[in-house]
Every structure is written in structure tokens, then in C-alpha cells.
Amino acid sequence: MKRYLFLLALFAICNSSPLNSANDIRSYTNEREKDHYTFSYTLSDDQSRYEEGILNENGVYSVTGFYKYRGTNGKLYIVDYMANEKIGYRATVKIYDDLPLIAPVIDPSLLKTLVG
């Protein structure tokens, strides 16, 4: 019985491991100044985020930004957000069915025919 429980626990642990490997960071920025900052990253699965904050005269940041990712259902989610002391946090979510995360590459010879 103990052996059966051990094998069952081992099986459960193996099946609970992450399905996807870790994403590599393609780009990353984090810049700070006295009254302003920007932060952004893009991962190898094309998740990305951008945020900008501006310090106002009251010493409170006004923040705007967005993040995007592709859901497990294949849809592209883009969340735009804004936060400040007057409105609090506001976000709008856009969901797209068929948009690629990266624009397709156009063949250079095709571009030459368009230019003339």
C-alpha cells in the first residue's frame, strides 16, 4: 500500500510540472529620471509590456501603459491602462481573434515591384 501511495504521489508531482519552458527575454528597458520613468520588455513568446510614469507637482505618479499576450485559446489580448490620483486605475481590454503578434515578413522582391 505504501508503495502504491508513493508511486501515486510521484506521478502527481511529475504531472504538475510546468508544460511550457521559460520564456527568454528579447528586449528589456528600465530608465529612471528625476520625475519620469519608462519600463518595457518583450519575451520570446511575444508577450510584451510598456509602462511610463510621470511625477506630478503633488509628488504622485501618473502612469500609462499596456501589456499584451496570446491566451491559451489563441486570441490576442491587449490591455491598455492608466492610473493617477484623480481617476484611480482604469483599464481597457481588447481581444482579437486572428491578429498575429508580429507582422509577417514581406519578400524584398515583392517590395521592389511595388516601388517600380
PDB file of C-alpha atoms in Angstrom:
ATOM      1  CA  MET A   1       0.000   0.000   0.000  1.00  0.00           C
ATOM      2  CA  LYS A   2       2.846   2.404   0.871  1.00  0.00           C
ATOM      3  CA  ARG A   3       4.494   1.663  -2.432  1.00  0.00           C
ATOM      4  CA  TYR A   4       1.240   2.406  -4.282  1.00  0.00           C
ATOM      5  CA  LEU A   5       0.835   5.739  -2.452  1.00  0.00           C
ATOM      6  CA  PHE A   6       4.466   6.641  -3.174  1.00  0.00           C
ATOM      7  CA  LEU A   7       4.039   5.930  -6.892  1.00  0.00           C
ATOM      8  CA  LEU A   8       0.778   7.880  -6.956  1.00  0.00           C
ATOM      9  CA  ALA A   9       2.453  10.880  -5.268  1.00  0.00           C
ATOM     10  CA  LEU A  10       5.412  10.679  -7.660  1.00  0.00           C
ATOM     11  CA  PHE A  11       3.043  10.580 -10.632  1.00  0.00           C
ATOM     12  CA  ALA A  12       1.133  13.624  -9.326  1.00  0.00           C
ATOM     13  CA  ILE A  13       4.362  15.595  -8.851  1.00  0.00           C
ATOM     14  CA  CYS A  14       5.583  14.759 -12.355  1.00  0.00           C
ATOM     15  CA  ASN A  15       2.274  15.800 -13.906  1.00  0.00           C
ATOM     16  CA  SER A  16       2.197  19.096 -12.016  1.00  0.00           C
ATOM     17  CA  SER A  17       5.414  20.364 -13.608  1.00  0.00           C
ATOM     18  CA  PRO A  18       5.079  23.341 -15.980  1.00  0.00           C
ATOM     19  CA  LEU A  19       4.097  22.492 -19.543  1.00  0.00           C
ATOM     20  CA  ASN A  20       5.997  25.311 -21.218  1.00  0.00           C
ATOM     21  CA  SER A  21       9.636  26.151 -20.848  1.00  0.00           C
ATOM     22  CA  ALA A  22      10.654  29.539 -19.517  1.00  0.00           C
ATOM     23  CA  ASN A  23      10.480  32.415 -21.962  1.00  0.00           C
ATOM     24  CA  ASP A  24      13.638  34.206 -22.981  1.00  0.00           C
ATOM     25  CA  ILE A  25      13.809  37.975 -22.704  1.00  0.00           C
ATOM     26  CA  ARG A  26      14.132  39.554 -26.170  1.00  0.00           C
ATOM     27  CA  SER A  27      14.268  43.158 -25.011  1.00  0.00           C
ATOM     28  CA  TYR A  28      14.209  44.977 -21.696  1.00  0.00           C
ATOM     29  CA  THR A  29      14.434  48.649 -20.737  1.00  0.00           C
ATOM     30  CA  ASN A  30      14.169  50.347 -17.383  1.00  0.00           C
ATOM     31  CA  GLU A  31      15.021  54.035 -17.412  1.00  0.00           C
ATOM     32  CA  ARG A  32      14.594  56.407 -14.478  1.00  0.00           C
ATOM     33  CA  GLU A  33      14.967  60.129 -14.261  1.00  0.00           C
ATOM     34  CA  LYS A  34      14.093  62.610 -11.537  1.00  0.00           C
ATOM     35  CA  ASP A  35      10.420  62.950 -12.464  1.00  0.00           C
ATOM     36  CA  HIS A  36       9.886  60.297 -15.131  1.00  0.00           C
ATOM     37  CA  TYR A  37      10.384  56.582 -15.783  1.00  0.00           C
ATOM     38  CA  THR A  38       9.826  54.087 -18.594  1.00  0.00           C
ATOM     39  CA  PHE A  39       9.797  50.325 -18.355  1.00  0.00           C
ATOM     40  CA  SER A  40       9.307  47.735 -21.090  1.00  0.00           C
ATOM     41  CA  TYR A  41      10.037  44.157 -22.048  1.00  0.00           C
ATOM     42  CA  THR A  42       9.303  41.635 -24.775  1.00  0.00           C
ATOM     43  CA  LEU A  43       9.540  37.875 -24.243  1.00  0.00           C
ATOM     44  CA  SER A  44      10.270  35.096 -26.730  1.00  0.00           C
ATOM     45  CA  ASP A  45       6.570  34.144 -26.877  1.00  0.00           C
ATOM     46  CA  ASP A  46       5.833  37.783 -27.851  1.00  0.00           C
ATOM     47  CA  GLN A  47       4.287  38.785 -24.565  1.00  0.00           C
ATOM     48  CA  SER A  48       5.158  42.402 -24.009  1.00  0.00           C
ATOM     49  CA  ARG A  49       4.617  45.292 -21.643  1.00  0.00           C
ATOM     50  CA  TYR A  50       5.315  49.020 -21.728  1.00  0.00           C
ATOM     51  CA  GLU A  51       4.797  51.485 -18.885  1.00  0.00           C
ATOM     52  CA  GLU A  52       5.549  55.155 -18.429  1.00  0.00           C
ATOM     53  CA  GLY A  53       5.204  57.196 -15.261  1.00  0.00           C
ATOM     54  CA  ILE A  54       5.384  60.956 -14.798  1.00  0.00           C
ATOM     55  CA  LEU A  55       5.703  62.540 -11.364  1.00  0.00           C
ATOM     56  CA  ASN A  56       3.280  65.441 -10.922  1.00  0.00           C
ATOM     57  CA  GLU A  57       3.637  68.548  -8.762  1.00  0.00           C
ATOM     58  CA  ASN A  58       1.980  66.754  -5.800  1.00  0.00           C
ATOM     59  CA  GLY A  59       4.643  64.031  -5.829  1.00  0.00           C
ATOM     60  CA  VAL A  60       2.279  61.381  -7.237  1.00  0.00           C
ATOM     61  CA  TYR A  61       2.959  59.373 -10.392  1.00  0.00           C
ATOM     62  CA  SER A  62       0.568  59.356 -13.332  1.00  0.00           C
ATOM     63  CA  VAL A  63       1.068  56.017 -15.068  1.00  0.00           C
ATOM     64  CA  THR A  64       0.059  54.827 -18.539  1.00  0.00           C
ATOM     65  CA  GLY A  65       0.923  51.595 -20.253  1.00  0.00           C
ATOM     66  CA  PHE A  66      -0.153  48.389 -21.914  1.00  0.00           C
ATOM     67  CA  TYR A  67       0.589  44.698 -21.947  1.00  0.00           C
ATOM     68  CA  LYS A  68      -0.281  42.026 -24.484  1.00  0.00           C
ATOM     69  CA  TYR A  69      -0.257  38.265 -24.630  1.00  0.00           C
ATOM     70  CA  ARG A  70      -1.796  35.403 -26.548  1.00  0.00           C
ATOM     71  CA  GLY A  71      -4.202  33.330 -24.492  1.00  0.00           C
ATOM     72  CA  THR A  72      -4.403  29.552 -24.469  1.00  0.00           C
ATOM     73  CA  ASN A  73      -7.445  29.940 -26.730  1.00  0.00           C
ATOM     74  CA  GLY A  74      -5.236  31.533 -29.428  1.00  0.00           C
ATOM     75  CA  LYS A  75      -6.742  35.002 -29.030  1.00  0.00           C
ATOM     76  CA  LEU A  76      -4.596  38.108 -28.656  1.00  0.00           C
ATOM     77  CA  TYR A  77      -5.297  40.178 -25.539  1.00  0.00           C
ATOM     78  CA  ILE A  78      -4.166  43.793 -25.324  1.00  0.00           C
ATOM     79  CA  VAL A  79      -4.731  45.665 -22.071  1.00  0.00           C
ATOM     80  CA  ASP A  80      -4.250  49.439 -22.041  1.00  0.00           C
ATOM     81  CA  TYR A  81      -4.208  51.048 -18.616  1.00  0.00           C
ATOM     82  CA  MET A  82      -3.942  54.399 -16.920  1.00  0.00           C
ATOM     83  CA  ALA A  83      -3.629  55.283 -13.249  1.00  0.00           C
ATOM     84  CA  ASN A  84      -3.437  58.576 -11.406  1.00  0.00           C
ATOM     85  CA  GLU A  85      -4.717  60.242  -8.259  1.00  0.00           C
ATOM     86  CA  LYS A  86      -7.850  61.609  -9.957  1.00  0.00           C
ATOM     87  CA  ILE A  87      -9.237  58.536 -11.742  1.00  0.00           C
ATOM     88  CA  GLY A  88      -7.580  55.677  -9.873  1.00  0.00           C
ATOM     89  CA  TYR A  89      -6.793  52.672 -12.097  1.00  0.00           C
ATOM     90  CA  ARG A  90      -8.612  52.234 -15.409  1.00  0.00           C
ATOM     91  CA  ALA A  91      -8.026  49.519 -17.963  1.00  0.00           C
ATOM     92  CA  THR A  92      -9.497  48.630 -21.328  1.00  0.00           C
ATOM     93  CA  VAL A  93      -9.154  45.138 -22.739  1.00  0.00           C
ATOM     94  CA  LYS A  94      -9.218  44.403 -26.455  1.00  0.00           C
ATOM     95  CA  ILE A  95      -9.486  40.823 -27.672  1.00  0.00           C
ATOM     96  CA  TYR A  96      -8.566  39.875 -31.238  1.00  0.00           C
ATOM     97  CA  ASP A  97      -9.176  36.531 -32.921  1.00  0.00           C
ATOM     98  CA  ASP A  98      -6.799  36.471 -35.870  1.00  0.00           C
ATOM     99  CA  LEU A  99      -4.129  39.143 -35.420  1.00  0.00           C
ATOM    100  CA  PRO A 100      -0.532  37.927 -35.432  1.00  0.00           C
ATOM    101  CA  LEU A 101       1.743  39.230 -32.686  1.00  0.00           C
ATOM    102  CA  ILE A 102       4.436  40.028 -35.247  1.00  0.00           C
ATOM    103  CA  ALA A 103       3.798  41.478 -38.694  1.00  0.00           C
ATOM    104  CA  PRO A 104       4.558  38.952 -41.431  1.00  0.00           C
ATOM    105  CA  VAL A 105       7.799  39.411 -43.320  1.00  0.00           C
ATOM    106  CA  ILE A 106       7.289  40.727 -46.861  1.00  0.00           C
ATOM    107  CA  ASP A 107       9.541  39.317 -49.553  1.00  0.00           C
ATOM    108  CA  PRO A 108      12.022  42.041 -50.700  1.00  0.00           C
ATOM    109  CA  SER A 109      11.468  41.182 -54.385  1.00  0.00           C
ATOM    110  CA  LEU A 110       7.754  41.863 -53.933  1.00  0.00           C
ATOM    111  CA  LEU A 111       8.551  45.247 -52.396  1.00  0.00           C
ATOM    112  CA  LYS A 112      10.713  46.107 -55.419  1.00  0.00           C
ATOM    113  CA  THR A 113       7.760  45.515 -57.744  1.00  0.00           C
ATOM    114  CA  LEU A 114       5.664  47.926 -55.703  1.00  0.00           C
ATOM    115  CA  VAL A 115       8.317  50.653 -55.818  1.00  0.00           C
ATOM    116  CA  GLY A 116       8.899  50.283 -59.534  1.00  0.00           C
TER     117      GLY A 116
END
